[in-house]
mmCIF file of C-alpha atoms in Angstrom:
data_model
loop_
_atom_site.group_PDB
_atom_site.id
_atom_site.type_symbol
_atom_site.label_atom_id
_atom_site.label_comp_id
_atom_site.label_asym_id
_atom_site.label_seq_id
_atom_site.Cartn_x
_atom_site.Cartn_y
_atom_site.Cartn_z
ATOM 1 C CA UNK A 1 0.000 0.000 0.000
ATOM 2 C CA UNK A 2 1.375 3.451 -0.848
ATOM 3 C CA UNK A 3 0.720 6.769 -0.011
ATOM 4 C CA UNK A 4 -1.571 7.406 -2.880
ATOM 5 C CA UNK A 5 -3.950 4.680 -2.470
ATOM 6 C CA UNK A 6 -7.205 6.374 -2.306
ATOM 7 C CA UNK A 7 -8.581 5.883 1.240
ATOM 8 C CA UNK A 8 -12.523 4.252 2.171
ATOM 9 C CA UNK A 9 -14.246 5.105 5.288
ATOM 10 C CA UNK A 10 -12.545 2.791 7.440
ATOM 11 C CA UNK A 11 -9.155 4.319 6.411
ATOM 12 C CA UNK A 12 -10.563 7.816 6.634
ATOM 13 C CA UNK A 13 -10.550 7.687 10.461
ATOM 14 C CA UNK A 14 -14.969 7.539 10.617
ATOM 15 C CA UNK A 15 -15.932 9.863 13.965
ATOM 16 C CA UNK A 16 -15.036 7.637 17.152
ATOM 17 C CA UNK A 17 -12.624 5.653 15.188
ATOM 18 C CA UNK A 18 -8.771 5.900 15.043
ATOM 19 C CA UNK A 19 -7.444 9.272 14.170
ATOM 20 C CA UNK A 20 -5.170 8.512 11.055
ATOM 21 C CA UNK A 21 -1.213 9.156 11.238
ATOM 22 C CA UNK A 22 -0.258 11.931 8.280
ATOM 23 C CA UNK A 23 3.574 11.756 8.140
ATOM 24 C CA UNK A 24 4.660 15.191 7.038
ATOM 25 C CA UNK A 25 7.692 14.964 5.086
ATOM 26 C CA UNK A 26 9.547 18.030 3.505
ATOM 27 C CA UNK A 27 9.927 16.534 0.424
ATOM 28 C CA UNK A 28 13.222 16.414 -2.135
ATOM 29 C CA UNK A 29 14.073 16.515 -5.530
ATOM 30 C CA UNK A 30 16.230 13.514 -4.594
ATOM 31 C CA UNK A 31 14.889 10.604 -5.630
ATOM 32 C CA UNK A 32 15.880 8.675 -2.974
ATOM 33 C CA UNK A 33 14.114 10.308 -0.407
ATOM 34 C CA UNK A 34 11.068 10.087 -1.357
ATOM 35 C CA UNK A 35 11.495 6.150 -1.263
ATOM 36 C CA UNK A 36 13.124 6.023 2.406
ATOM 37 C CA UNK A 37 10.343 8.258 3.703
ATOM 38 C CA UNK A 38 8.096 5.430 2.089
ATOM 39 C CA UNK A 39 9.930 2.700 3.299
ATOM 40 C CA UNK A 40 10.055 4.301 6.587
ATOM 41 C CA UNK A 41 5.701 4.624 6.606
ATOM 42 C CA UNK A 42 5.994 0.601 5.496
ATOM 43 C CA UNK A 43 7.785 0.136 8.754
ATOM 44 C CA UNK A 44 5.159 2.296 10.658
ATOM 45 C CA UNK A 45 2.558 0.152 9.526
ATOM 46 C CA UNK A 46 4.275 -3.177 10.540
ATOM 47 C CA UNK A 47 4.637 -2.038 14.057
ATOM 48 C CA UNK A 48 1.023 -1.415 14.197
ATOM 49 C CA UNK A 49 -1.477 -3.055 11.283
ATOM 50 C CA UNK A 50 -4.405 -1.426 12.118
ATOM 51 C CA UNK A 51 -3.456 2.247 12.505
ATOM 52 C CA UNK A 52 -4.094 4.362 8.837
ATOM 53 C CA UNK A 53 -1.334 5.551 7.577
ATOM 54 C CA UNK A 54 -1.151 8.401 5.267
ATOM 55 C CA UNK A 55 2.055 10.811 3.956
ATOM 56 C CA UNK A 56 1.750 14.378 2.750
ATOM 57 C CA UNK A 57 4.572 16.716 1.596
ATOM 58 C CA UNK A 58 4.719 20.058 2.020
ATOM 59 C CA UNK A 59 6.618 20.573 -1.176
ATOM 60 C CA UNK A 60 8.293 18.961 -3.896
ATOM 61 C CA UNK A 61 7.030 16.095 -3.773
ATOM 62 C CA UNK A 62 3.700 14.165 -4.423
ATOM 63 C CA UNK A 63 1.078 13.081 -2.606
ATOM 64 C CA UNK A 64 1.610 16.952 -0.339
ATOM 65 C CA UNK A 65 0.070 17.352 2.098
ATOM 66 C CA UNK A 66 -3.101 19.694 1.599
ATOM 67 C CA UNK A 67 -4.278 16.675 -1.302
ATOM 68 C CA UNK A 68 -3.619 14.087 1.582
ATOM 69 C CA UNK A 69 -5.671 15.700 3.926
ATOM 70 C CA UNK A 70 -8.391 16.735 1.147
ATOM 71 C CA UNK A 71 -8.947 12.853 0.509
ATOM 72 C CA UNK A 72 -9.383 12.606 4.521
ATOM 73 C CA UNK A 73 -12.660 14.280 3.910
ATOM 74 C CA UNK A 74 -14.056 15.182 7.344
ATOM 75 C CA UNK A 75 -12.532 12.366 9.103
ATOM 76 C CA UNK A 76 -9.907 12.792 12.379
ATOM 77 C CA UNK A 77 -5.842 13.167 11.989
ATOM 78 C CA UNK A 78 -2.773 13.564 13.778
ATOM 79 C CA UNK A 79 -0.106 15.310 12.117
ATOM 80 C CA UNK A 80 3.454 14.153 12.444
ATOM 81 C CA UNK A 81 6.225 16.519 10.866
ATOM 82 C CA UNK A 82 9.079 14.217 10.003
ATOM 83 C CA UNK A 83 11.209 17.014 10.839
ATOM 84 C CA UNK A 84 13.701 17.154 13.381
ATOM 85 C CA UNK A 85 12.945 20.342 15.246
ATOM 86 C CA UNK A 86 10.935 23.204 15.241
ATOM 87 C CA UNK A 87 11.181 25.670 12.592
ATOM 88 C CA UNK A 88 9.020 28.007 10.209
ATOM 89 C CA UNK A 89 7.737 24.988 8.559
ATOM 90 C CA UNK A 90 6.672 23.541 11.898
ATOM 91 C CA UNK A 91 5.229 26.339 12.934
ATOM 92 C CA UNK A 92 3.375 27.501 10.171
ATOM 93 C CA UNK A 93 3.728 25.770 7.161
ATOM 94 C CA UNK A 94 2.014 22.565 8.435
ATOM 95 C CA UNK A 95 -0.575 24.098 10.922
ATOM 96 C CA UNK A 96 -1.885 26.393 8.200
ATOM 97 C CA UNK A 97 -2.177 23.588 5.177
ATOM 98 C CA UNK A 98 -4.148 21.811 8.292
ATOM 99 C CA UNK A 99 -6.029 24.789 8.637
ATOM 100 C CA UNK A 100 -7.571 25.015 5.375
ATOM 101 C CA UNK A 101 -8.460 21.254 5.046
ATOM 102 C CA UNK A 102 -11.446 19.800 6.143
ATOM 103 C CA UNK A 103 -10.274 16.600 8.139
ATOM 104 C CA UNK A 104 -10.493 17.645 11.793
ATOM 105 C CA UNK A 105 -6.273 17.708 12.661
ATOM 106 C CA UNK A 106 -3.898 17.951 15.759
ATOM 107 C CA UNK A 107 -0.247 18.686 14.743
ATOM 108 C CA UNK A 108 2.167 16.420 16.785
ATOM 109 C CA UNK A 109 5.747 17.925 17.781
ATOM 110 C CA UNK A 110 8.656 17.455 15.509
ATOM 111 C CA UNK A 111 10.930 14.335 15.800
ATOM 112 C CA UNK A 112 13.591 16.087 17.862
ATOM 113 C CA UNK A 113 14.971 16.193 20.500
ATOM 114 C CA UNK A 114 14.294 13.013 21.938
ATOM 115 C CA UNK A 115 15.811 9.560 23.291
ATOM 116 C CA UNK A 116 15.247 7.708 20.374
ATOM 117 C CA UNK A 117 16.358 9.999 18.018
ATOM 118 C CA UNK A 118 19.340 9.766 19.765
ATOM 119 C CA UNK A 119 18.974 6.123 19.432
ATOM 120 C CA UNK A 120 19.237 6.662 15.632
ATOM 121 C CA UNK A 121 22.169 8.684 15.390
ATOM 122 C CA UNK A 122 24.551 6.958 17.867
ATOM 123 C CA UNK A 123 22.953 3.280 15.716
ATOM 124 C CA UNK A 124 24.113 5.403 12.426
ATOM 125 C CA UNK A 125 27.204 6.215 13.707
ATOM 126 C CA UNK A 126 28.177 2.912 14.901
ATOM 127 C CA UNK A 127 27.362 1.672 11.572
ATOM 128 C CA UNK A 128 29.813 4.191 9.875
ATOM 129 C CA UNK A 129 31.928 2.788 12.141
ATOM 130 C CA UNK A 130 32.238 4.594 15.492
ATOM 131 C CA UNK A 131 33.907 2.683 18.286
ATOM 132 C CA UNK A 132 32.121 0.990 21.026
ATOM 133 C CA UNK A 133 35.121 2.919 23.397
ATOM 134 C CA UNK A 134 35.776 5.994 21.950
ATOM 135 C CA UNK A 135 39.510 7.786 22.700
ATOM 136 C CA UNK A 136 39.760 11.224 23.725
ATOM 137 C CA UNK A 137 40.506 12.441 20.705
ATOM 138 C CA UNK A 138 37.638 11.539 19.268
ATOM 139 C CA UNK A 139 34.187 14.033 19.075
ATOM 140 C CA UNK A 140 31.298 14.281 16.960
ATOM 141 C CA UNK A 141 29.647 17.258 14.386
ATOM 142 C CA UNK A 142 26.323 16.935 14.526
ATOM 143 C CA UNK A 143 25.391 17.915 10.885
ATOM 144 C CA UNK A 144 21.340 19.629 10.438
ATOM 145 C CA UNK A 145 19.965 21.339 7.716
ATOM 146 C CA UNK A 146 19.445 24.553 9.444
ATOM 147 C CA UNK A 147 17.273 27.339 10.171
ATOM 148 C CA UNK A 148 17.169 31.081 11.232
ATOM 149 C CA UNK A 149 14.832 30.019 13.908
ATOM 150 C CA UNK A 150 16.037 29.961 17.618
ATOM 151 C CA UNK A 151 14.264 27.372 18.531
ATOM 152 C CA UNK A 152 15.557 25.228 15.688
ATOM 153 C CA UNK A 153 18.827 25.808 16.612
ATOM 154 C CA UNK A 154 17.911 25.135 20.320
ATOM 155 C CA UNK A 155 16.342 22.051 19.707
ATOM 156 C CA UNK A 156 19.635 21.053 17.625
ATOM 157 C CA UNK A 157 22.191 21.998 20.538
ATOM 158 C CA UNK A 158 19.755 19.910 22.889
ATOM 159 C CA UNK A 159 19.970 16.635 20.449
ATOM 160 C CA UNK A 160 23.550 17.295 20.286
ATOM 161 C CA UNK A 161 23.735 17.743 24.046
ATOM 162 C CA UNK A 162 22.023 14.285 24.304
ATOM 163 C CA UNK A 163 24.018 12.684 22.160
ATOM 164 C CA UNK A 164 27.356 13.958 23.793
ATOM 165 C CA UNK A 165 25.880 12.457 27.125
ATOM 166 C CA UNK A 166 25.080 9.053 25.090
ATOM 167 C CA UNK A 167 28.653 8.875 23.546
ATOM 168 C CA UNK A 168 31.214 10.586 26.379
ATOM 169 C CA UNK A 169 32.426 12.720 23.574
ATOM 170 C CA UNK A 170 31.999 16.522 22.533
ATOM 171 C CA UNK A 171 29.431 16.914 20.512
ATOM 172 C CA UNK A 172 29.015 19.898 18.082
ATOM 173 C CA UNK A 173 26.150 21.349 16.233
ATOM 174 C CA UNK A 174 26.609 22.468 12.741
ATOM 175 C CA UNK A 175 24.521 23.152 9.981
ATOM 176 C CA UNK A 176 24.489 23.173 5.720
ATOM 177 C CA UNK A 177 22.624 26.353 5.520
ATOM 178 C CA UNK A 178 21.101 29.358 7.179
ATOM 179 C CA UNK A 179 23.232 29.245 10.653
ATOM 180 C CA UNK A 180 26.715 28.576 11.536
ATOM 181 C CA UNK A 181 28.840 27.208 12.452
ATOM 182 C CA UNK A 182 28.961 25.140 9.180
ATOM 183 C CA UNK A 183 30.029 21.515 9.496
ATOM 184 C CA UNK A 184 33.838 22.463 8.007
ATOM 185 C CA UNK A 185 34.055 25.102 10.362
ATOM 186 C CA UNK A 186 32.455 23.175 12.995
ATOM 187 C CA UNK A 187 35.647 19.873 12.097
ATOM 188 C CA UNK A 188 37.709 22.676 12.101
ATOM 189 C CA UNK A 189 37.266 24.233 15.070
ATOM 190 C CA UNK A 190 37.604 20.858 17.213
ATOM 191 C CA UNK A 191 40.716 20.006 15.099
ATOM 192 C CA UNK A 192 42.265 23.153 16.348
ATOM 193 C CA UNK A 193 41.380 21.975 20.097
ATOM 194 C CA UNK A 194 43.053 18.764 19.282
ATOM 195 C CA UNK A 195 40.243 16.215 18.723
ATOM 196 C CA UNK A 196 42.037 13.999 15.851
ATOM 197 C CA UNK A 197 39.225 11.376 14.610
ATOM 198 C CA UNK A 198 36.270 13.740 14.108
ATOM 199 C CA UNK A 199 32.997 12.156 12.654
ATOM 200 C CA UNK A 200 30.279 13.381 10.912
ATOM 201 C CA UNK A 201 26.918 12.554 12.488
ATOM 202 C CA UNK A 202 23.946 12.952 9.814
ATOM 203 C CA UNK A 203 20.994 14.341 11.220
ATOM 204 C CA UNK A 204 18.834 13.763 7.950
ATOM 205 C CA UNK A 205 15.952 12.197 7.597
ATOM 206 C CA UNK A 206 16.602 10.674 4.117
ATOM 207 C CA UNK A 207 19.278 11.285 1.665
ATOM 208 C CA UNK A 208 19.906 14.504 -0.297
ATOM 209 C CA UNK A 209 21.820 17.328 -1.306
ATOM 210 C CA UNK A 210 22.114 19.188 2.207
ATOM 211 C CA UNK A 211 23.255 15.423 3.525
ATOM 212 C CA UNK A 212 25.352 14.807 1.061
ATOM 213 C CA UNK A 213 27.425 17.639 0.972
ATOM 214 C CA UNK A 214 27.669 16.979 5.106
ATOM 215 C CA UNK A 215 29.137 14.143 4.889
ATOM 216 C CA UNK A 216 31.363 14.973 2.233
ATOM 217 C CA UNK A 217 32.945 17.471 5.014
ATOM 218 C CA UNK A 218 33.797 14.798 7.135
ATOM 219 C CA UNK A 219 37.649 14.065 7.872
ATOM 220 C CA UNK A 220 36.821 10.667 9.322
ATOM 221 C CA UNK A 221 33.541 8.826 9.550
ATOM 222 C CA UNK A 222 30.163 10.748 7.901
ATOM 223 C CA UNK A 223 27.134 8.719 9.111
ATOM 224 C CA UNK A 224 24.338 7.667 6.800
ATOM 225 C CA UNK A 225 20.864 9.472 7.116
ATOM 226 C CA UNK A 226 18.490 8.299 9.567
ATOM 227 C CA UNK A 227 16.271 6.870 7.215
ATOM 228 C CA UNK A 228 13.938 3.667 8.249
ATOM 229 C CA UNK A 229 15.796 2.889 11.080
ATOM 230 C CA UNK A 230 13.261 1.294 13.290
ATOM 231 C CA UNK A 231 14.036 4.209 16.058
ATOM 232 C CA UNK A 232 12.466 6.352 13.886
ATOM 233 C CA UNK A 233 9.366 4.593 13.296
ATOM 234 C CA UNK A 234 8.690 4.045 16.774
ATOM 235 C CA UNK A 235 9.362 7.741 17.314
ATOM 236 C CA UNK A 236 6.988 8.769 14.527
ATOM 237 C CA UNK A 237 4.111 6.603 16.439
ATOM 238 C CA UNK A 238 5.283 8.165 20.028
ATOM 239 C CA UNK A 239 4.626 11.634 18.603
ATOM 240 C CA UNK A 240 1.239 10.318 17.249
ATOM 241 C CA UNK A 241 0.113 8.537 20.525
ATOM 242 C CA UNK A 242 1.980 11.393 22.435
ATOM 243 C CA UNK A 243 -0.295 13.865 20.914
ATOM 244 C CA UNK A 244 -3.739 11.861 21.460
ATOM 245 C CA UNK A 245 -2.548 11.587 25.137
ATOM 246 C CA UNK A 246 -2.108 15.211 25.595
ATOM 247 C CA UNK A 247 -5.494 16.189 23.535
ATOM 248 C CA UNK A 248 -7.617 13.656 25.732
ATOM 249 C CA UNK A 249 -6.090 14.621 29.011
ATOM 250 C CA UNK A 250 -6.721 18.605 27.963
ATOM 251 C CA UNK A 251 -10.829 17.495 27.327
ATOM 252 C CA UNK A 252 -10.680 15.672 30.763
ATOM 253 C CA UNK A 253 -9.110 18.632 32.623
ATOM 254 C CA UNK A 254 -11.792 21.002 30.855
ATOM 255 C CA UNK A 255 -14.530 18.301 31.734
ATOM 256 C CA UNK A 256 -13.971 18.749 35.060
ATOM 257 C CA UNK A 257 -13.599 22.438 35.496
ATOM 258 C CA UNK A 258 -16.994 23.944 36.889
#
């Protein structure tokens, strides 16, 4: 089943059903990202059969999002940006395109910062080839794509700050575009202090030109994107059940308020 399998009423999320899960990707003119974020969704739907499934883009890409939530109709959603902090499209993008649709929506937090994103990144890493006992010359650039928002940026320093806790190394946040430092500056900056096997930590959701030309800084060891590791799909259903949670405690609470 992909994302452009036109939905019945069962999959539509009927009133007192199950809210469906929208993914919200960015979308990519690289091909490949398109098919992890789909492969990623097939993994979603393993870990639980009976929850509807849906992705939207917000650009770029087909199905996006405002035609995903169109073929909702009036039926109930949570919105899960498959982004990896909070940012302009975050904060706008997504809860205006949800907005203007008809399906009745919540819009989950992003992906980041949390545990098992973490998880992700230090599996990645390992992968690459990070080892199990790292020396003390060795530290980390945490590569992201960016933003001019704050609270992007804060929400990147806190992932790195986890992951530094996670590994026992320093951990750096850098960025391809729109704040600094950038990831050479970043490798260059903990060269200077003496940190000799410096690796590249991909904080990408799926391959591309902003991941890419990350890891192509790298003077050791460049991670691969997070892609379907199963960390993330259990974080993309955390952020969906996470959401319900909150929404049905917030009704209880105003329930019981005289």
């Amino acid at each position: 089943m992909t994302a452009t399998t036109p939905t019945s009423n069962r999959d539509t999320a009927t009133p007192g059903g199950t809210p469906a899960l929208v993914v919200v990707a960015h979308g990519s003119r690289d091909p490949r990202a398109l098919s992890t974020v789909r492969a990623l969704l097939d993994r979603v739907r393993t870990l639980r059969p009976a929850l509807p499934v849906r992705l939207g883009h917000i650009e770029l890409n087909e199905p996006l999002l405002p035609d995903t939530l169109a073929a909702l109709g009036g039926g109930e959603a949570v919105l899960v940006p498959l982004l990896l902090g909070r940012g302009y499209h975050v904060k706008r993008d997504i809860p205006d395109m949800a907005a203007a649709s008809p399906a009745r929506t919540r819009v989950a937090a992003p992906l980041g910062p949390h545990p098992l994103l973490v998880d992700a990144l230090q599996a990645r890493l390992t992968e690459a080839g990070w080892p199990t006992r790292p020396a003390p010359d060795h530290a980390v650039v945490l590569a992201s794509a960016g933003s001019r928002d704050p609270e992007s940026r804060a929400d990147t320093s806190r992932t790195a700050a986890l992951l530094a806790a996670r590994l026992g190394v320093p951990v750096v946040p850098a960025y391809a575009s729109a704040a600094t430092p950038t990831v050479p500056d970043a490798v260059r900056a903990l060269t200077a202090r003496g940190y000799r096997r410096v690796a590249v930590a991909s904080c990408f959701t799926a391959p591309g030109r902003f991941a890419t030309q990350c890891a192509a800084a790298a003077p050791w060891i460049a991670s691969a994107p997070l892609g379907t590791h199963p960390a993330m799909a259990r974080l993309l259903l955390h952020r969906y059940d996470e959401t319900l949670m909150t929404d049905g405690a917030m009704k209880r609470r105003a329930l019981a308020t005289p």
